[in-house]
mmCIF file with all atom_site columns, C-alpha atoms in Angstrom:
data_model
loop_
_atom_site.group_PDB
_atom_site.id
_atom_site.type_symbol
_atom_site.label_atom_id
_atom_site.label_alt_id
_atom_site.label_comp_id
_atom_site.label_asym_id
_atom_site.label_entity_id
_atom_site.label_seq_id
_atom_site.pdbx_PDB_ins_code
_atom_site.Cartn_x
_atom_site.Cartn_y
_atom_site.Cartn_z
_atom_site.occupancy
_atom_site.B_iso_or_equiv
_atom_site.pdbx_formal_charge
_atom_site.auth_seq_id
_atom_site.auth_comp_id
_atom_site.auth_asym_id
_atom_site.auth_atom_id
_atom_site.pdbx_PDB_model_num
ATOM 1   C CA . MET A 1 1   ? -11.073 7.875  12.907  1.00 0.00 ? 1   MET A CA 1
ATOM 2   C CA . ASN A 1 2   ? -12.813 8.333  16.828  1.00 0.00 ? 2   ASN A CA 1
ATOM 3   C CA . SER A 1 3   ? -14.041 10.741 18.116  1.00 0.00 ? 3   SER A CA 1
ATOM 4   C CA . ARG A 1 4   ? -11.156 11.847 20.886  1.00 0.00 ? 4   ARG A CA 1
ATOM 5   C CA . GLU A 1 5   ? -9.059  11.962 18.433  1.00 0.00 ? 5   GLU A CA 1
ATOM 6   C CA . LEU A 1 6   ? -11.025 14.204 16.462  1.00 0.00 ? 6   LEU A CA 1
ATOM 7   C CA . HIS A 1 7   ? -11.243 16.411 19.899  1.00 0.00 ? 7   HIS A CA 1
ATOM 8   C CA . SER A 1 8   ? -7.640  15.965 20.789  1.00 0.00 ? 8   SER A CA 1
ATOM 9   C CA . ILE A 1 9   ? -6.174  18.102 17.719  1.00 0.00 ? 9   ILE A CA 1
ATOM 10  C CA . GLU A 1 10  ? -7.227  21.928 17.931  1.00 0.00 ? 10  GLU A CA 1
ATOM 11  C CA . PRO A 1 11  ? -7.836  23.255 14.140  1.00 0.00 ? 11  PRO A CA 1
ATOM 12  C CA . LYS A 1 12  ? -8.461  26.423 13.281  1.00 0.00 ? 12  LYS A CA 1
ATOM 13  C CA . THR A 1 13  ? -11.823 25.412 12.676  1.00 0.00 ? 13  THR A CA 1
ATOM 14  C CA . PRO A 1 14  ? -14.397 22.667 14.862  1.00 0.00 ? 14  PRO A CA 1
ATOM 15  C CA . GLU A 1 15  ? -14.714 21.047 11.321  1.00 0.00 ? 15  GLU A CA 1
ATOM 16  C CA . ILE A 1 16  ? -11.391 21.741 9.490   1.00 0.00 ? 16  ILE A CA 1
ATOM 17  C CA . VAL A 1 17  ? -7.894  18.905 10.745  1.00 0.00 ? 17  VAL A CA 1
ATOM 18  C CA . PHE A 1 18  ? -4.126  17.970 9.999   1.00 0.00 ? 18  PHE A CA 1
ATOM 19  C CA . ALA A 1 19  ? -3.648  14.884 8.851   1.00 0.00 ? 19  ALA A CA 1
ATOM 20  C CA . LYS A 1 20  ? -1.207  12.885 6.946   1.00 0.00 ? 20  LYS A CA 1
ATOM 21  C CA . GLU A 1 21  ? -0.943  9.531  4.651   1.00 0.00 ? 21  GLU A CA 1
ATOM 22  C CA . TYR A 1 22  ? 2.668   7.295  4.323   1.00 0.00 ? 22  TYR A CA 1
ATOM 23  C CA . TRP A 1 23  ? 3.416   6.473  0.636   1.00 0.00 ? 23  TRP A CA 1
ATOM 24  C CA . THR A 1 24  ? 5.414   4.248  -1.591  1.00 0.00 ? 24  THR A CA 1
ATOM 25  C CA . GLY A 1 25  ? 6.317   4.468  -4.687  1.00 0.00 ? 25  GLY A CA 1
ATOM 26  C CA . ASP A 1 26  ? 6.908   7.060  -7.605  1.00 0.00 ? 26  ASP A CA 1
ATOM 27  C CA . SER A 1 27  ? 7.478   10.483 -6.343  1.00 0.00 ? 27  SER A CA 1
ATOM 28  C CA . ARG A 1 28  ? 4.868   12.861 -8.130  1.00 0.00 ? 28  ARG A CA 1
ATOM 29  C CA . ASP A 1 29  ? 8.069   15.399 -9.378  1.00 0.00 ? 29  ASP A CA 1
ATOM 30  C CA . GLY A 1 30  ? 9.420   11.673 -10.712 1.00 0.00 ? 30  GLY A CA 1
ATOM 31  C CA . HIS A 1 31  ? 12.523  12.149 -8.511  1.00 0.00 ? 31  HIS A CA 1
ATOM 32  C CA . VAL A 1 32  ? 12.593  9.267  -6.393  1.00 0.00 ? 32  VAL A CA 1
ATOM 33  C CA . VAL A 1 33  ? 12.114  6.338  -7.669  1.00 0.00 ? 33  VAL A CA 1
ATOM 34  C CA . ASN A 1 34  ? 10.209  3.250  -5.675  1.00 0.00 ? 34  ASN A CA 1
ATOM 35  C CA . GLY A 1 35  ? 10.967  5.447  -1.898  1.00 0.00 ? 35  GLY A CA 1
ATOM 36  C CA . ASP A 1 36  ? 8.565   6.751  -0.198  1.00 0.00 ? 36  ASP A CA 1
ATOM 37  C CA . GLY A 1 37  ? 6.999   9.962  2.012   1.00 0.00 ? 37  GLY A CA 1
ATOM 38  C CA . TYR A 1 38  ? 3.995   11.457 3.718   1.00 0.00 ? 38  TYR A CA 1
ATOM 39  C CA . HIS A 1 39  ? 1.022   13.076 1.840   1.00 0.00 ? 39  HIS A CA 1
ATOM 40  C CA . TYR A 1 40  ? 0.343   16.504 4.480   1.00 0.00 ? 40  TYR A CA 1
ATOM 41  C CA . TYR A 1 41  ? -3.663  17.392 3.915   1.00 0.00 ? 41  TYR A CA 1
ATOM 42  C CA . GLN A 1 42  ? -5.889  20.223 5.410   1.00 0.00 ? 42  GLN A CA 1
ATOM 43  C CA . ILE A 1 43  ? -9.344  18.206 5.195   1.00 0.00 ? 43  ILE A CA 1
ATOM 44  C CA . THR A 1 44  ? -12.812 18.773 6.843   1.00 0.00 ? 44  THR A CA 1
ATOM 45  C CA . LYS A 1 45  ? -14.360 16.456 9.538   1.00 0.00 ? 45  LYS A CA 1
ATOM 46  C CA . THR A 1 46  ? -16.201 15.356 6.313   1.00 0.00 ? 46  THR A CA 1
ATOM 47  C CA . GLY A 1 47  ? -12.881 14.324 4.114   1.00 0.00 ? 47  GLY A CA 1
ATOM 48  C CA . LYS A 1 48  ? -12.589 17.895 1.721   1.00 0.00 ? 48  LYS A CA 1
ATOM 49  C CA . ILE A 1 49  ? -9.325  18.207 1.168   1.00 0.00 ? 49  ILE A CA 1
ATOM 50  C CA . LEU A 1 50  ? -8.592  22.015 1.219   1.00 0.00 ? 50  LEU A CA 1
ATOM 51  C CA . ASP A 1 51  ? -4.618  21.718 1.008   1.00 0.00 ? 51  ASP A CA 1
ATOM 52  C CA . ALA A 1 52  ? -2.244  18.743 0.196   1.00 0.00 ? 52  ALA A CA 1
ATOM 53  C CA . TYR A 1 53  ? 1.648   18.655 0.000   1.00 0.00 ? 53  TYR A CA 1
ATOM 54  C CA . GLU A 1 54  ? 3.880   15.904 -0.712  1.00 0.00 ? 54  GLU A CA 1
ATOM 55  C CA . TYR A 1 55  ? 6.464   15.442 2.025   1.00 0.00 ? 55  TYR A CA 1
ATOM 56  C CA . TYR A 1 56  ? 10.344  13.377 0.973   1.00 0.00 ? 56  TYR A CA 1
ATOM 57  C CA . GLU A 1 57  ? 13.707  13.241 1.920   1.00 0.00 ? 57  GLU A CA 1
ATOM 58  C CA . ARG A 1 58  ? 16.174  12.594 -1.270  1.00 0.00 ? 58  ARG A CA 1
ATOM 59  C CA . GLU A 1 59  ? 19.378  10.028 -0.523  1.00 0.00 ? 59  GLU A CA 1
ATOM 60  C CA . ASP A 1 60  ? 21.476  13.414 0.849   1.00 0.00 ? 60  ASP A CA 1
ATOM 61  C CA . GLY A 1 61  ? 18.638  14.029 3.382   1.00 0.00 ? 61  GLY A CA 1
ATOM 62  C CA . THR A 1 62  ? 17.517  17.251 1.661   1.00 0.00 ? 62  THR A CA 1
ATOM 63  C CA . SER A 1 63  ? 14.041  17.503 2.558   1.00 0.00 ? 63  SER A CA 1
ATOM 64  C CA . VAL A 1 64  ? 11.427  18.038 -0.643  1.00 0.00 ? 64  VAL A CA 1
ATOM 65  C CA . VAL A 1 65  ? 7.979   19.427 -0.231  1.00 0.00 ? 65  VAL A CA 1
ATOM 66  C CA . SER A 1 66  ? 5.761   19.596 -3.619  1.00 0.00 ? 66  SER A CA 1
ATOM 67  C CA . PRO A 1 67  ? 2.287   20.799 -3.589  1.00 0.00 ? 67  PRO A CA 1
ATOM 68  C CA . LEU A 1 68  ? -0.881  18.194 -4.546  1.00 0.00 ? 68  LEU A CA 1
ATOM 69  C CA . PRO A 1 69  ? -2.819  20.446 -6.761  1.00 0.00 ? 69  PRO A CA 1
ATOM 70  C CA . GLU A 1 70  ? -5.023  17.850 -7.932  1.00 0.00 ? 70  GLU A CA 1
ATOM 71  C CA . MET A 1 71  ? -6.463  16.818 -4.475  1.00 0.00 ? 71  MET A CA 1
ATOM 72  C CA . LEU A 1 72  ? -7.774  20.472 -3.810  1.00 0.00 ? 72  LEU A CA 1
ATOM 73  C CA . ASN A 1 73  ? -11.621 20.123 -3.536  1.00 0.00 ? 73  ASN A CA 1
ATOM 74  C CA . ILE A 1 74  ? -11.282 16.572 -3.756  1.00 0.00 ? 74  ILE A CA 1
ATOM 75  C CA . ASP A 1 75  ? -13.640 14.179 -1.239  1.00 0.00 ? 75  ASP A CA 1
ATOM 76  C CA . TRP A 1 76  ? -11.751 11.997 0.493   1.00 0.00 ? 76  TRP A CA 1
ATOM 77  C CA . ILE A 1 77  ? -14.749 9.313  1.353   1.00 0.00 ? 77  ILE A CA 1
ATOM 78  C CA . GLU A 1 78  ? -16.725 10.459 -2.266  1.00 0.00 ? 78  GLU A CA 1
ATOM 79  C CA . ASP A 1 79  ? -13.952 10.857 -4.327  1.00 0.00 ? 79  ASP A CA 1
ATOM 80  C CA . LEU A 1 80  ? -11.509 8.091  -3.421  1.00 0.00 ? 80  LEU A CA 1
ATOM 81  C CA . GLY A 1 81  ? -13.594 5.486  -2.193  1.00 0.00 ? 81  GLY A CA 1
ATOM 82  C CA . PHE A 1 82  ? -12.456 5.461  1.389   1.00 0.00 ? 82  PHE A CA 1
ATOM 83  C CA . GLU A 1 83  ? -14.942 4.226  4.036   1.00 0.00 ? 83  GLU A CA 1
ATOM 84  C CA . ASP A 1 84  ? -14.044 6.945  6.724   1.00 0.00 ? 84  ASP A CA 1
ATOM 85  C CA . LEU A 1 85  ? -10.759 8.492  7.486   1.00 0.00 ? 85  LEU A CA 1
ATOM 86  C CA . GLU A 1 86  ? -9.312  6.315  9.873   1.00 0.00 ? 86  GLU A CA 1
ATOM 87  C CA . VAL A 1 87  ? -6.158  5.178  7.639   1.00 0.00 ? 87  VAL A CA 1
ATOM 88  C CA . LEU A 1 88  ? -4.897  8.623  7.340   1.00 0.00 ? 88  LEU A CA 1
ATOM 89  C CA . ASP A 1 89  ? -2.926  9.911  10.882  1.00 0.00 ? 89  ASP A CA 1
ATOM 90  C CA . PHE A 1 90  ? -4.317  13.260 12.313  1.00 0.00 ? 90  PHE A CA 1
ATOM 91  C CA . ILE A 1 91  ? -1.257  14.996 13.829  1.00 0.00 ? 91  ILE A CA 1
ATOM 92  C CA . ASP A 1 92  ? -1.066  19.284 15.055  1.00 0.00 ? 92  ASP A CA 1
ATOM 93  C CA . GLU A 1 93  ? -1.446  22.484 13.132  1.00 0.00 ? 93  GLU A CA 1
ATOM 94  C CA . SER A 1 94  ? 1.860   22.967 13.392  1.00 0.00 ? 94  SER A CA 1
ATOM 95  C CA . GLU A 1 95  ? 3.576   19.682 12.166  1.00 0.00 ? 95  GLU A CA 1
ATOM 96  C CA . TYR A 1 96  ? 1.573   20.807 8.995   1.00 0.00 ? 96  TYR A CA 1
ATOM 97  C CA . ASP A 1 97  ? 2.030   24.175 9.132   1.00 0.00 ? 97  ASP A CA 1
ATOM 98  C CA . SER A 1 98  ? 6.008   23.445 9.493   1.00 0.00 ? 98  SER A CA 1
ATOM 99  C CA . ILE A 1 99  ? 4.976   21.598 5.936   1.00 0.00 ? 99  ILE A CA 1
ATOM 100 C CA . LYS A 1 100 ? 3.786   24.134 4.101   1.00 0.00 ? 100 LYS A CA 1
ATOM 101 C CA . GLU A 1 101 ? 7.120   26.429 5.536   1.00 0.00 ? 101 GLU A CA 1
ATOM 102 C CA . GLN A 1 102 ? 9.780   24.467 3.698   1.00 0.00 ? 102 GLN A CA 1
ATOM 103 C CA . MET A 1 103 ? 6.698   24.534 0.745   1.00 0.00 ? 103 MET A CA 1
ATOM 104 C CA . ALA A 1 104 ? 7.795   28.528 1.140   1.00 0.00 ? 104 ALA A CA 1
ATOM 105 C CA . THR A 1 105 ? 11.699  28.423 1.585   1.00 0.00 ? 105 THR A CA 1
ATOM 106 C CA . VAL A 1 106 ? 11.954  26.238 -1.211  1.00 0.00 ? 106 VAL A CA 1
ATOM 107 C CA . ASN A 1 107 ? 10.173  28.564 -3.962  1.00 0.00 ? 107 ASN A CA 1
ATOM 108 C CA . SER A 1 108 ? 11.666  32.297 -1.869  1.00 0.00 ? 108 SER A CA 1
#
């Protein structure tokens, strides 16, 4: 992650950014085997995960969003062993918020 990428995103505070990570394999909820999707993170610039969700689409096109409570307060660098945040795709807060809204819609 370079400083230009960090400064191009409008975070809630200067220390928080929003990112997504592509995944392949089985979904956390067990409904998708050998599938793919994204993990969405609200994360500090130093790597602490503040909020996290898993997103994927079923074969019928239905979107599924699940919380990832096990990722809360995990440090991307210290706990997960990454050197930096380079593997993450930084996104606008609005994209992150749309994932959270989908989660709220599913649970209401």
